[in-house]
Structures are given as structure tokens and as C-alpha cells.
Amino acid sequence: MFTGEGPDSGFAELDDVSATAYGLAVETGRFVREQVAEQLSLTPEEIDRVERVLRGVRLLQSVPGNPAELTPVTPDVAAASLVAPAERQIRDLQQAVTDVRAKLLSLTPLYFEGRRLRNRLEAFDIITDVSRIQAMLDHLSQNCKSELLTVQPGGARPADLLDQARESALSTLARGVQIRTIYQHTARNDLPTRSYVRDVTRHGAEIRTADEVIDRLIIYDREVAFLPERSSVDCAPGAAIVREPTLVAFLCSVFEYLWDGASAYVVETQRSTASSDELRWSIIRLMAKGYKDEMVARRLGMSVRTCRRHIADITEELEATSRFQAGYNAARQEMLSGDSAPSPG
């Protein structure tokens, strides 16, 4: 269907009657209203409309010197006359679009330089407000899309914190996010922790334990990492937020290294003996290095009292009177060899 300019709506439709009238005008070389109306049995109103349509689509034009006489125009000339303004406008718009795109793209180097400077300035952010830290952790957990990596040192966690962690973890897992967490071996014997691990692993989380781990670490989607802030012992506990890609990638590598050396946290009771053996090997290794009770307890995430009880049992079993002798006796018995020590799960 062809359209052309009309006096009212701006466009008029080239219908079958108008097309037939144009054909008659081509045959006679002139558009004679009376002849066309007679041959097509058109009323005065209908022939007015036909003439208006044909003039609107440029198929009729006035004869120079005689505006009342109309002559037919070839379709290609009519089309060129009708669409030329639109084509010219399109070309102008295309040129304007090209100019705008070129001007904006010329700012690309400036943008990336600004991003580079901003990333350097925002690579680290130290936050000391505990409520703000928790708000950011909640926000990142709710918006985590693919992977959440966590290292939790210090042994068993308080039951109330585990309840909150369970709710957050289950919600995150329900969105298809992969969760991997590393605890210390001492967390294996804590009943609230075992209950938490049982619930989250049923929904796809993976939990492992190690004898020693680095400080607390949380990584969201391998893009943002949380570390404890350690600038001054006098400052309130805070967090360092890391966004710099190279450093975040390094922290991910550290996590993978710890993960490969850790043992799977299996909740079934038959694993309790194995977990106790792993803890025992860890204590013996640290004793062999000459660490004091407090240092051994801190590195293994247990209380000093519990640590001393384990050390007393070990020294009695090894018939030793000191840590050094216990470590020496253990080494002589090859208790520290890779063949004797429990292997990671």
C-alpha cells in the first residue's frame, strides 16, 4: 500500500479506485475529472478524493502555465519526489548519530584512565564501624551470584551466630550460589557446628577443615574480599575490603591452596576418631617446633585449657617429660611422616 501527503492527515492511501483512475489518466495523457468519474461511476465527492490522493502521492502534477490541468507522472519520478525529503532527513540523522558516537568514543581513553585511578584509590577500604561491616556483608551475600568462599579460623563458633549463618547460607544456596568454607579441625567436635554443617551440606555447600588456617577471609564472586583490619592493636576491630583484581585473585589462590590441603567435614559419627587423630597430629607438629601452649592453642583454634589437656595426653603416650622430647620421640616413631599422618579428604 502506497501513501502520500494529504491536506488533512499528512498522508493518503493509494487505494484500488485511485490506482484505476491513475491508469485511465495514463491512457489519455491527462487526468480529466469528468471522464474518470463517468468511466468509474464516481460521485463528485469520490472523484475529489481520488484527485486528492493522486496529487498527494505525486502521481499527478499541474501542467506548467495551466494549474487546472493535471497530467500523470511516472511512478519512479513520483516516488523520488515523495520520499526525497524523508531520505534527506534520514541522511541528516545518520550523520548526526555518527558525529555523536565519534565524539563520545573519543572519551574512551579518558574513561579508562579515570577507572584505573579510581580502582587504585578504591582498591582498599578500611571500615571500623561494626554495624556498617555487617550491613555490607549482608548486602554482598544477598547479591552474590556464583561463588562464596570463606575461611573461618578459631574453632567452634557461637550457636547464635551459626543460626544466622545457617539462614543466610541456605538463602544463598537456593539462588544457585556455590559455597565453600574452611574451618579448623577443632570445629568438628562442636555439636552446633556439626548441626550447621549437616544442614548446609544437604543443600550443596562444601565444608572442609584444616589444622591451621590464615586469618578470617570472605570472597564474593572472586571480585570482593573481606579481611580483618590489623593496623593497630589499640583500634576497634574492623575490616579491610579489597576490590583490586590482582590482589583478589591472589587471595582466591590462597584459598584454593588451603582447600586442597584440608579434609572434608563429614558429619557422621564414624569420622570423630579421624578428626581427633588429625588434631593430634597438628598438636604434635607444633610441639616439635617448640611452640608454647598458648601459641599452639591459638593456631589450632582451641582454648588453652583444652590444648594443655591434649598435650598432657600426648606426652604421656609418648613417655616424654617435655614438649621437645615428645616431638623427638614422635619423630623417631615416624608419627610425623606423610605415611602415618591422616591424609586430607
mmCIF file of N, CA, C and O in Angstrom, residues 13 22 68 85 91 100 124 148-149 169 172 174 182 185 197 206 208 244 273 338 345:
data_model
loop_
_atom_site.group_PDB
_atom_site.id
_atom_site.type_symbol
_atom_site.label_atom_id
_atom_site.label_comp_id
_atom_site.label_asym_id
_atom_site.label_seq_id
_atom_site.Cartn_x
_atom_site.Cartn_y
_atom_site.Cartn_z
ATOM 1 N N GLU A 13 -3.916 7.231 1.406
ATOM 2 C CA GLU A 13 -3.695 5.881 0.924
ATOM 3 C C GLU A 13 -4.041 5.783 -0.562
ATOM 4 O O GLU A 13 -5.023 6.341 -1.035
ATOM 5 N N TYR A 22 -5.686 6.422 -11.964
ATOM 6 C CA TYR A 22 -4.355 6.786 -12.478
ATOM 7 C C TYR A 22 -4.091 6.084 -13.804
ATOM 8 O O TYR A 22 -3.544 6.682 -14.745
ATOM 9 N N ALA A 68 -4.873 24.238 -13.613
ATOM 10 C CA ALA A 68 -6.093 23.454 -13.533
ATOM 11 C C ALA A 68 -5.997 22.142 -14.292
ATOM 12 O O ALA A 68 -6.785 21.222 -14.057
ATOM 13 N N PRO A 85 12.449 14.111 0.642
ATOM 14 C CA PRO A 85 12.620 14.814 1.928
ATOM 15 C C PRO A 85 12.909 13.853 3.087
ATOM 16 O O PRO A 85 13.743 14.138 3.946
ATOM 17 N N ARG A 91 19.388 10.805 6.138
ATOM 18 C CA ARG A 91 20.827 11.011 5.992
ATOM 19 C C ARG A 91 21.347 11.991 7.043
ATOM 20 O O ARG A 91 22.425 11.796 7.616
ATOM 21 N N VAL A 100 27.793 12.102 16.964
ATOM 22 C CA VAL A 100 27.662 11.919 18.407
ATOM 23 C C VAL A 100 28.479 10.721 18.874
ATOM 24 O O VAL A 100 29.191 10.782 19.887
ATOM 25 N N PHE A 124 41.344 -0.548 48.286
ATOM 26 C CA PHE A 124 41.191 -0.931 49.682
ATOM 27 C C PHE A 124 40.271 0.062 50.377
ATOM 28 O O PHE A 124 40.312 1.253 50.090
ATOM 29 N N LEU A 148 30.806 -18.192 46.840
ATOM 30 C CA LEU A 148 31.140 -17.591 48.130
ATOM 31 C C LEU A 148 32.187 -18.476 48.804
ATOM 32 O O LEU A 148 31.925 -19.653 49.092
ATOM 33 N N LEU A 149 33.382 -17.912 49.026
ATOM 34 C CA LEU A 149 34.484 -18.639 49.639
ATOM 35 C C LEU A 149 34.748 -18.046 51.025
ATOM 36 O O LEU A 149 34.836 -16.831 51.166
ATOM 37 N N ALA A 169 23.152 -18.795 54.608
ATOM 38 C CA ALA A 169 23.729 -19.786 53.699
ATOM 39 C C ALA A 169 22.645 -20.500 52.894
ATOM 40 O O ALA A 169 22.784 -20.700 51.683
ATOM 41 N N THR A 172 21.379 -18.234 50.234
ATOM 42 C CA THR A 172 22.362 -18.083 49.161
ATOM 43 C C THR A 172 22.419 -19.328 48.286
ATOM 44 O O THR A 172 22.462 -19.239 47.053
ATOM 45 N N ALA A 174 20.060 -21.425 47.760
ATOM 46 C CA ALA A 174 18.811 -21.534 46.995
ATOM 47 C C ALA A 174 18.879 -20.759 45.688
ATOM 48 O O ALA A 174 18.148 -21.066 44.735
ATOM 49 N N ILE A 182 36.128 -23.235 54.947
ATOM 50 C CA ILE A 182 37.198 -23.958 55.639
ATOM 51 C C ILE A 182 37.165 -23.586 57.119
ATOM 52 O O ILE A 182 37.267 -22.408 57.471
ATOM 53 N N HIS A 185 40.160 -27.978 62.531
ATOM 54 C CA HIS A 185 39.750 -29.307 62.984
ATOM 55 C C HIS A 185 38.961 -29.259 64.282
ATOM 56 O O HIS A 185 38.083 -30.101 64.516
ATOM 57 N N VAL A 197 26.708 -27.709 59.748
ATOM 58 C CA VAL A 197 27.328 -28.329 58.581
ATOM 59 C C VAL A 197 26.379 -29.336 57.941
ATOM 60 O O VAL A 197 26.254 -29.422 56.714
ATOM 61 N N GLU A 206 29.930 -27.016 50.574
ATOM 62 C CA GLU A 206 31.077 -27.883 50.824
ATOM 63 C C GLU A 206 31.862 -27.302 52.006
ATOM 64 O O GLU A 206 32.195 -26.122 52.015
ATOM 65 N N ARG A 208 35.226 -28.016 54.651
ATOM 66 C CA ARG A 208 36.431 -28.761 54.973
ATOM 67 C C ARG A 208 37.067 -28.160 56.221
ATOM 68 O O ARG A 208 36.760 -27.021 56.590
ATOM 69 N N GLU A 244 40.728 -4.727 44.411
ATOM 70 C CA GLU A 244 41.743 -4.726 43.367
ATOM 71 C C GLU A 244 41.845 -6.132 42.767
ATOM 72 O O GLU A 244 42.101 -7.109 43.475
ATOM 73 N N THR A 273 36.771 -40.181 65.254
ATOM 74 C CA THR A 273 38.102 -40.675 65.568
ATOM 75 C C THR A 273 39.139 -40.091 64.627
ATOM 76 O O THR A 273 40.229 -39.668 65.032
ATOM 77 N N GLY A 338 54.498 -38.510 56.300
ATOM 78 C CA GLY A 338 53.269 -38.440 55.490
ATOM 79 C C GLY A 338 52.543 -39.765 55.445
ATOM 80 O O GLY A 338 51.336 -39.812 55.240
ATOM 81 N N GLY A 345 41.045 -35.065 53.108
ATOM 82 C CA GLY A 345 39.918 -35.675 52.423
ATOM 83 C C GLY A 345 39.765 -35.124 51.064
ATOM 84 O O GLY A 345 38.800 -35.403 50.403
#
